[in-house]
CSV table of C-alpha atoms in Angstrom, one decimal:
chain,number,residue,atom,x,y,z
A,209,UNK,CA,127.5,95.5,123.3
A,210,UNK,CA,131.2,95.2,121.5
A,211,UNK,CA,133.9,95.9,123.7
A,212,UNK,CA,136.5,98.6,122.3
A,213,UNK,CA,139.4,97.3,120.4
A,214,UNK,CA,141.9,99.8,121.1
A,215,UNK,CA,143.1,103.2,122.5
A,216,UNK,CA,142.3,105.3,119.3
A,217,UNK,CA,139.6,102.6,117.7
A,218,UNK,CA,137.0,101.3,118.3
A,219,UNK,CA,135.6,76.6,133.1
A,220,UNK,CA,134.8,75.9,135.9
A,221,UNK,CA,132.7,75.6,138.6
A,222,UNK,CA,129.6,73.8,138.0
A,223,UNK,CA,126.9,75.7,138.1
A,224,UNK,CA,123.6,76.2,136.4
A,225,UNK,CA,123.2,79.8,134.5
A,226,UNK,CA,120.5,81.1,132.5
A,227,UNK,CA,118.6,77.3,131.3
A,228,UNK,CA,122.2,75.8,130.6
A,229,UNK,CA,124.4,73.3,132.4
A,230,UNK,CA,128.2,74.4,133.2
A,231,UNK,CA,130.9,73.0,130.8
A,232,UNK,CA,133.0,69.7,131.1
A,233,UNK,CA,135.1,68.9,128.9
A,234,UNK,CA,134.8,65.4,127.1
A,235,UNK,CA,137.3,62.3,127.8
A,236,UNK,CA,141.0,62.7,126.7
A,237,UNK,CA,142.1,62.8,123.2
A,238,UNK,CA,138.3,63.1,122.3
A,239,UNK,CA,139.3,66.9,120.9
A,240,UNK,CA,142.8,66.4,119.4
A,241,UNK,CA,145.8,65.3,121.4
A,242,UNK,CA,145.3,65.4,125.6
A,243,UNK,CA,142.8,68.1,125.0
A,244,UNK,CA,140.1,66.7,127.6
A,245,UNK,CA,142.7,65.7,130.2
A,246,UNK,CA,145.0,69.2,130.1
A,247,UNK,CA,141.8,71.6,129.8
A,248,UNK,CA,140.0,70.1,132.8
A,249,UNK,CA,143.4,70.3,135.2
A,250,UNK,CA,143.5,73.6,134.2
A,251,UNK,CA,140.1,74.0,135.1
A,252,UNK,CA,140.1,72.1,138.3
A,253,UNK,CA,143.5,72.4,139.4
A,254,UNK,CA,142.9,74.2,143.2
A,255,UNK,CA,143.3,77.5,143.3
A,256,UNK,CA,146.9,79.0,144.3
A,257,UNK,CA,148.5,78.0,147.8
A,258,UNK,CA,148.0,80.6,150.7
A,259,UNK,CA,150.2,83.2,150.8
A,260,UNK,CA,151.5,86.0,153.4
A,261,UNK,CA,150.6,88.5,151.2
A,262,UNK,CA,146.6,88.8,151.7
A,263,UNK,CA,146.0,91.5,149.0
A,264,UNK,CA,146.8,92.4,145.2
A,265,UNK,CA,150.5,93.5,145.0
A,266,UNK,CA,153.8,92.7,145.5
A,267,UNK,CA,155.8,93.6,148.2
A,268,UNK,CA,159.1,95.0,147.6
A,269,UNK,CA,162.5,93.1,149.6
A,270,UNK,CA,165.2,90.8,149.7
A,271,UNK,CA,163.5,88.6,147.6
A,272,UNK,CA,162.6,90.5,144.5
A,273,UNK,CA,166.3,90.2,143.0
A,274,UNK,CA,166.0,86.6,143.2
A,275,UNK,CA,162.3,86.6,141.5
A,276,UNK,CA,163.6,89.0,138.6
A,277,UNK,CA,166.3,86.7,137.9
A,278,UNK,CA,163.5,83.8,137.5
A,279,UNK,CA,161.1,85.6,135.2
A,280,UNK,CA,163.3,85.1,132.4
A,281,UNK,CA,163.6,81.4,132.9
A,282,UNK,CA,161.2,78.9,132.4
A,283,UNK,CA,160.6,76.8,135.7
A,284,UNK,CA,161.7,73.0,136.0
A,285,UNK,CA,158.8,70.8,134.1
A,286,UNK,CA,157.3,74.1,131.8
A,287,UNK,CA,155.6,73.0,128.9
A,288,UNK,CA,157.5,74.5,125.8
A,289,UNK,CA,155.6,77.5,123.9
A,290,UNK,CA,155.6,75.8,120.6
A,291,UNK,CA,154.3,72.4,122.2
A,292,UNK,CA,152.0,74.2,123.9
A,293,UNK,CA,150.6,75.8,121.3
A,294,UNK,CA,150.2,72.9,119.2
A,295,UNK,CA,149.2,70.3,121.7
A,296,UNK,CA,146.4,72.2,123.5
A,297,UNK,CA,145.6,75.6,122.3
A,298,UNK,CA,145.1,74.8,119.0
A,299,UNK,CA,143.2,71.9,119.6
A,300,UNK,CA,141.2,73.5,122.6
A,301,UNK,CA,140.3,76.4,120.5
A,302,UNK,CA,139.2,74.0,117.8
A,303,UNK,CA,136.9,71.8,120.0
A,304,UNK,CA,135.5,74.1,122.5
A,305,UNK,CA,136.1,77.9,121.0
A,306,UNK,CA,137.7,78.3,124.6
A,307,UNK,CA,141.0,77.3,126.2
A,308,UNK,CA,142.4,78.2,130.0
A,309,UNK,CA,146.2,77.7,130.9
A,310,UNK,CA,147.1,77.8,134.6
A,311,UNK,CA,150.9,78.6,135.8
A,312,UNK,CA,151.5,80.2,132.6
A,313,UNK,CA,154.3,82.3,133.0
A,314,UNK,CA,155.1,81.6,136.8
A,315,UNK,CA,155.4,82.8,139.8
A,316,UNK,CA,158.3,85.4,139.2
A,317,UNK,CA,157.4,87.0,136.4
A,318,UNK,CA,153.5,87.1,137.3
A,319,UNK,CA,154.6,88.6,140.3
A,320,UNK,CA,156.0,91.8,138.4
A,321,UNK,CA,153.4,91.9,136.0
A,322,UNK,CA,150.8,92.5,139.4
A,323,UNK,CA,153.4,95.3,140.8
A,324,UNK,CA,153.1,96.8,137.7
A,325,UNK,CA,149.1,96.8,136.9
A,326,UNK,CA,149.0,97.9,140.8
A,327,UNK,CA,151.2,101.1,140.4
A,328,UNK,CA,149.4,101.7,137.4
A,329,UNK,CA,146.2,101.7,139.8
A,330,UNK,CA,147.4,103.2,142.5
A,331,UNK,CA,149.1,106.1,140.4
A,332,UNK,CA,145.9,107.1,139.0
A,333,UNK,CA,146.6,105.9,135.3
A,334,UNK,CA,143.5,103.7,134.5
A,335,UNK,CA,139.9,105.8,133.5
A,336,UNK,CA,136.3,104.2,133.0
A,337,UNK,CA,135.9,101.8,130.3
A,338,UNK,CA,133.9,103.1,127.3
A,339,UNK,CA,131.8,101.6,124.6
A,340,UNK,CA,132.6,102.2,121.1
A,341,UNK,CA,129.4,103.8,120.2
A,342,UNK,CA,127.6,104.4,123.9
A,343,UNK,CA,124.8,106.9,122.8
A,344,UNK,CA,122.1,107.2,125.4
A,345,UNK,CA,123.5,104.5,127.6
A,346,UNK,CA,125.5,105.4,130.1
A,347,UNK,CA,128.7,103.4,129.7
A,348,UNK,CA,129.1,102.7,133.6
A,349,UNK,CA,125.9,100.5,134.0
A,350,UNK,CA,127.0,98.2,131.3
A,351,UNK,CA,130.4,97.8,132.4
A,352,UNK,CA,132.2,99.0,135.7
A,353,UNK,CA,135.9,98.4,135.1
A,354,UNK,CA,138.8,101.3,134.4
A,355,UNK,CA,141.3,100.6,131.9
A,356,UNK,CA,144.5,102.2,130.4
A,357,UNK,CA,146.6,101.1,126.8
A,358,UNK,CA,149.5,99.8,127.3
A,359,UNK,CA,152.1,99.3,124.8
A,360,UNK,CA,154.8,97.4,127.1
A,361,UNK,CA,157.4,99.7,126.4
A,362,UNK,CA,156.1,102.4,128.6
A,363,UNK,CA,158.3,103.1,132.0
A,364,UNK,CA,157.4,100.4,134.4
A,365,UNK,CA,155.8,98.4,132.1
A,366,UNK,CA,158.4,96.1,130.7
A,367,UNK,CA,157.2,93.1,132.6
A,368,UNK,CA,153.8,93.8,131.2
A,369,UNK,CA,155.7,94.2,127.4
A,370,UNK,CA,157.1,90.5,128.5
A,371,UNK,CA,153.5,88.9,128.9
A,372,UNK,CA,152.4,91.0,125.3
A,373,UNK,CA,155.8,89.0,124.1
A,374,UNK,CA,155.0,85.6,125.5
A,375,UNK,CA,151.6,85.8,124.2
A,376,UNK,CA,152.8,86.9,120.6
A,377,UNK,CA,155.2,83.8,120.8
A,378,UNK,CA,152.7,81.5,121.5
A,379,UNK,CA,149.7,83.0,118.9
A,380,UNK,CA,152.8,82.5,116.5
A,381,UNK,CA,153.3,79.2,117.5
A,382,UNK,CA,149.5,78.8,116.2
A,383,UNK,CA,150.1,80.7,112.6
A,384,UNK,CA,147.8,79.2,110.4
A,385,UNK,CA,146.2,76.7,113.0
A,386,UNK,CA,143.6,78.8,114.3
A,387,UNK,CA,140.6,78.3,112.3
A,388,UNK,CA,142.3,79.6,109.1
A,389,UNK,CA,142.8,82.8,110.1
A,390,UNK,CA,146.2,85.1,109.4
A,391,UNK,CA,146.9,86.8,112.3
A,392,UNK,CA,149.6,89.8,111.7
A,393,UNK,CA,148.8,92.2,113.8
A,394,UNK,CA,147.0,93.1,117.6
A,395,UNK,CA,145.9,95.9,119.9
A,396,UNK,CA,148.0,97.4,122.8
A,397,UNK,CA,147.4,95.8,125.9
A,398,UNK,CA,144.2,96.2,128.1
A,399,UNK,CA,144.7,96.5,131.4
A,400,UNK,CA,141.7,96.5,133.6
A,401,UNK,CA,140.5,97.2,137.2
A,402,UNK,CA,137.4,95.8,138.7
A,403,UNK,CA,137.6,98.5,141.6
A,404,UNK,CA,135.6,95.6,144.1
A,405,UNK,CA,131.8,97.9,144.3
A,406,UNK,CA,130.0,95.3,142.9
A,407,UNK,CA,130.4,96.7,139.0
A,408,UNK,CA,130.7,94.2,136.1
A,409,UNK,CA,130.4,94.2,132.8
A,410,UNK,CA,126.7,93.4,131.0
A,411,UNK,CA,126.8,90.5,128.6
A,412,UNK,CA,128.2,90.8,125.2
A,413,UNK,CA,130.6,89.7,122.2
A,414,UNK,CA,133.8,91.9,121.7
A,415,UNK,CA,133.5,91.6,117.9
A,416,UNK,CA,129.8,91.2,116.7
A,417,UNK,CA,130.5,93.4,113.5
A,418,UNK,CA,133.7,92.5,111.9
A,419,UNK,CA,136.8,95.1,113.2
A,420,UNK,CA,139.0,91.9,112.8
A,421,UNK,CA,139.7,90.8,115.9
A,422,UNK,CA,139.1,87.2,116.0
A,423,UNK,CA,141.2,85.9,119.6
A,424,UNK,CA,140.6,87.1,122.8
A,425,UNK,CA,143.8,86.4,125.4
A,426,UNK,CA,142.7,87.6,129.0
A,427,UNK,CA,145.6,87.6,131.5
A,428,UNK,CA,144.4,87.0,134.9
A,429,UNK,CA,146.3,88.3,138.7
A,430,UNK,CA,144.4,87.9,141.5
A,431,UNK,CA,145.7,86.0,144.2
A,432,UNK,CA,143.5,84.0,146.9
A,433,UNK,CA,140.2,84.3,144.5
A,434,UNK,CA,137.5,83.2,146.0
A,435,UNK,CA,134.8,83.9,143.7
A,436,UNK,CA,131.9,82.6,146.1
A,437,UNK,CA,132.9,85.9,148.3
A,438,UNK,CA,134.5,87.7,145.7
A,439,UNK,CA,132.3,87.4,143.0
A,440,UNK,CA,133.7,88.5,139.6
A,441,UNK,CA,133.7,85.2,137.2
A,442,UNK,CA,133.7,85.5,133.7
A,443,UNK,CA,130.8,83.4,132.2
A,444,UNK,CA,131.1,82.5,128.5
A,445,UNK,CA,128.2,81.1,126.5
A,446,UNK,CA,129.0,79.5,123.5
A,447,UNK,CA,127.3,79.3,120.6
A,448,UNK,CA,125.0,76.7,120.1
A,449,UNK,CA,126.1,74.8,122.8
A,450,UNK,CA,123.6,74.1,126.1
A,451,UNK,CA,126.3,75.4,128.5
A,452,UNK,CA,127.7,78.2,130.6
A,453,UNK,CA,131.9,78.3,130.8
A,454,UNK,CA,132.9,79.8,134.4
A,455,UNK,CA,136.0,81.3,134.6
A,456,UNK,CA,137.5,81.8,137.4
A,457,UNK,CA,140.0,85.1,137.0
A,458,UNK,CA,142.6,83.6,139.7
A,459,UNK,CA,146.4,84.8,139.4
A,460,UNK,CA,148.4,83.6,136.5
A,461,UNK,CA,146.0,82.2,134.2
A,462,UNK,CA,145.8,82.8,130.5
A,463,UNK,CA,142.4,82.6,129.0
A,464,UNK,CA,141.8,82.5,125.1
A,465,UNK,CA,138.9,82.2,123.1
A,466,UNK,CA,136.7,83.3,119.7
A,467,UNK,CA,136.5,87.4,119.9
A,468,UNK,CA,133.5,87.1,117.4
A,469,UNK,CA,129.5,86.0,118.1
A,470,UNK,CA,130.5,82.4,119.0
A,471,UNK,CA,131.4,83.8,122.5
A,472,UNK,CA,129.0,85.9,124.2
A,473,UNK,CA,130.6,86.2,127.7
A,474,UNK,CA,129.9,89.2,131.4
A,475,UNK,CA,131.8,89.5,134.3
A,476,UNK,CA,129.7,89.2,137.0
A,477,UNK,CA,130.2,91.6,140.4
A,478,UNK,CA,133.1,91.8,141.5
A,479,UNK,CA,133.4,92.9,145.5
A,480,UNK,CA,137.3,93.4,145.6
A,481,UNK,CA,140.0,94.1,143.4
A,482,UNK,CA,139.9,92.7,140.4
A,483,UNK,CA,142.8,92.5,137.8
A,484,UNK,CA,142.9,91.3,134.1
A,485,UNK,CA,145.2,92.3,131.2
A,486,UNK,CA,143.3,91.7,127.7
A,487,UNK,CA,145.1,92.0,123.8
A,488,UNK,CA,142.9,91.3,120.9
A,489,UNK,CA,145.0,89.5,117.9
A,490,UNK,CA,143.5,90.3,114.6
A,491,UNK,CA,142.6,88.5,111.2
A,492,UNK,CA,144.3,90.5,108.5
A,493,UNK,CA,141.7,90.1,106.2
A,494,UNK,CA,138.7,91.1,108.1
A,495,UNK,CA,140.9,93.8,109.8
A,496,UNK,CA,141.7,94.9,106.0
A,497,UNK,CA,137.7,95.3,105.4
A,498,UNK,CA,137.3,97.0,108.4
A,499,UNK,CA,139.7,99.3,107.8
A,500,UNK,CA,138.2,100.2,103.9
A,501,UNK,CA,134.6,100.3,105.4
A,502,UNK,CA,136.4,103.4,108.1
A,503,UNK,CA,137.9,105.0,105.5
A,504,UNK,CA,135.1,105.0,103.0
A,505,UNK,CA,132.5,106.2,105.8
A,506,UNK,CA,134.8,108.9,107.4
A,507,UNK,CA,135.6,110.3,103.7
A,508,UNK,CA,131.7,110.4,102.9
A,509,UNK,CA,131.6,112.4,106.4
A,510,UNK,CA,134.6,114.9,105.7
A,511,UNK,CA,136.3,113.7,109.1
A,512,UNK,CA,140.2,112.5,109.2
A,513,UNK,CA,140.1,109.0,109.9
A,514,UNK,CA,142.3,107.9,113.4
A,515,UNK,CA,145.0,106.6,113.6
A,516,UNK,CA,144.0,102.4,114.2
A,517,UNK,CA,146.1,100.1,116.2
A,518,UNK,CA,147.9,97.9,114.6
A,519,UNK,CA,151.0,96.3,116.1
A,520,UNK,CA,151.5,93.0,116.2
A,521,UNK,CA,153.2,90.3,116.8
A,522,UNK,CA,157.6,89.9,116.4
């Protein structure tokens, strides 16, 4: 079941899942430049040090001047975007269809991003995922998370525009790198809400049928994750491969991979409060078809076509 791809449109633990054997990656350099080494610290690295604050959110006080100041400004020892992007993401994507960065934007500026995607929660501004073409199944038993679009320019969503912007930078970074795709344009950004009942979302692909996305970047901010109480990992089973990728949706980790059928993926349950920001960046090409295919089928139906999202990266 494809997951929408925008307002007005439509590893880990191991584990055994469903016959196949979790996911290591293989020695260094065996996928392209410290590939093996980088993707399984990210992977491994323990999750985030205890904290005072217990619970999603970010308290407001003397402090928060200070952490403003930082968001802007990469920490000591912070891996470049461009050298990023060519050193592991690239490579990652190429070798495993999947790549996870820990620490990715910091402390500060993750911070802000959680105050943010909590007042929009708390303020009533997320509704129940949909399907883009849920006929007789109700869309709550395949997935259980609310959502609203953001474009990052909204009112207490600048630090959530600054993630979209880091993001674009590094997907640029990539251009023409990323299994020859052109990407020049994305969605607005997801934010989601697991609301802790137990709801997840049913195995699927978020583009089985060519609407041109072709990466997936999931933004994780949950602090403390525990996911043997809390539940709520994102399993990913690649294509033709004898394993299940378990990702763990713990606070400031970025999480790309294939939107297409290479990357079936669910959230399992999730039994607190669970946070995730998703954009979708899209091939132009296949976005192009996609777009003809609309606007042929609407004219045969007599219906004005809707307005698509299409903004992308700057």
């Amino acid at each position: 079941m494809a997951e929408e791809a925008g307002p007005s449109e439509p590893l880990g633990v191991p584990r055994r899942a469903m016959g196949r054997e979790s996911w290591e990656p293989g020695p260094p350099g065996s996928c392209g430049p410290a590939v093996g080494g980088l993707l399984w610290l990210a992977l491994s690295s323990p999750v985030e040090a205890k904290r005072r604050r217990p619970e999603n959110g970010d308290a407001e006080g003397p402090g928060l001047a200070k952490r403003q100041r930082a968001a802007a400004e990469p920490g000591p020892g912070r891996v470049p975007v461009g050298q990023l992007a060519l050193d592991y993401v690239v490579p990652c994507l190429g070798c495993y269809g999947i790549c996870v960065k820990d620490g990715f934007l910091g402390e500060a500026l993750g911070a802000q991003i959680l105050a943010e995607v909590v007042g929009l929660h708390q303020g009533g501004k997320l509704r129940d995922g949909q399907l883009v073409s849920a006929r007789t199944v109700p869309s709550r038993s395949i997935r259980g998370d609310q959502i609203a679009w953001v474009e990052g320019r909204e009112v207490g969503c600048r630090a959530i525009g600054a993630l979209m912007a880091r993001v674009d930078e590094l997907i640029l970074h990539c251009a023409g790198k990323l299994g020859g795709y052109d990407i020049t344009g994305r969605t607005k950004a997801m934010v989601a809400c697991y609301p802790g009942n137990g709801m997840g979302y049913v195995r699927h692909v978020d583009n089985p049928n060519g609407d041109g996305r072709c990466v997936t970047c999931i933004y994780y901010l949950n602090r403390q994750w525990d996911s043997k109480v809390h539940g709520g990992i994102l399993q990913i089973y690649p294509e033709g491969r004898p394993v299940v990728a378990n990702i763990e949706p713990i606070f400031d980790r970025l999480l790309l991979f294939w939107s297409d059928r290479r990357n079936p993926h669910e959230v399992k349950p999730a039994y607190t409060t669970r946070y995730a920001i998703t954009v979708w960046y899209f091939d132009s090409k296949e976005r192009a078809e996609a777009k003809g295919r609309h606007r042929l089928a609407t004219a045969q139906k007599d219906i004005p076509p809707p307005t698509l999202q299409t903004g992308g990266p700057t």
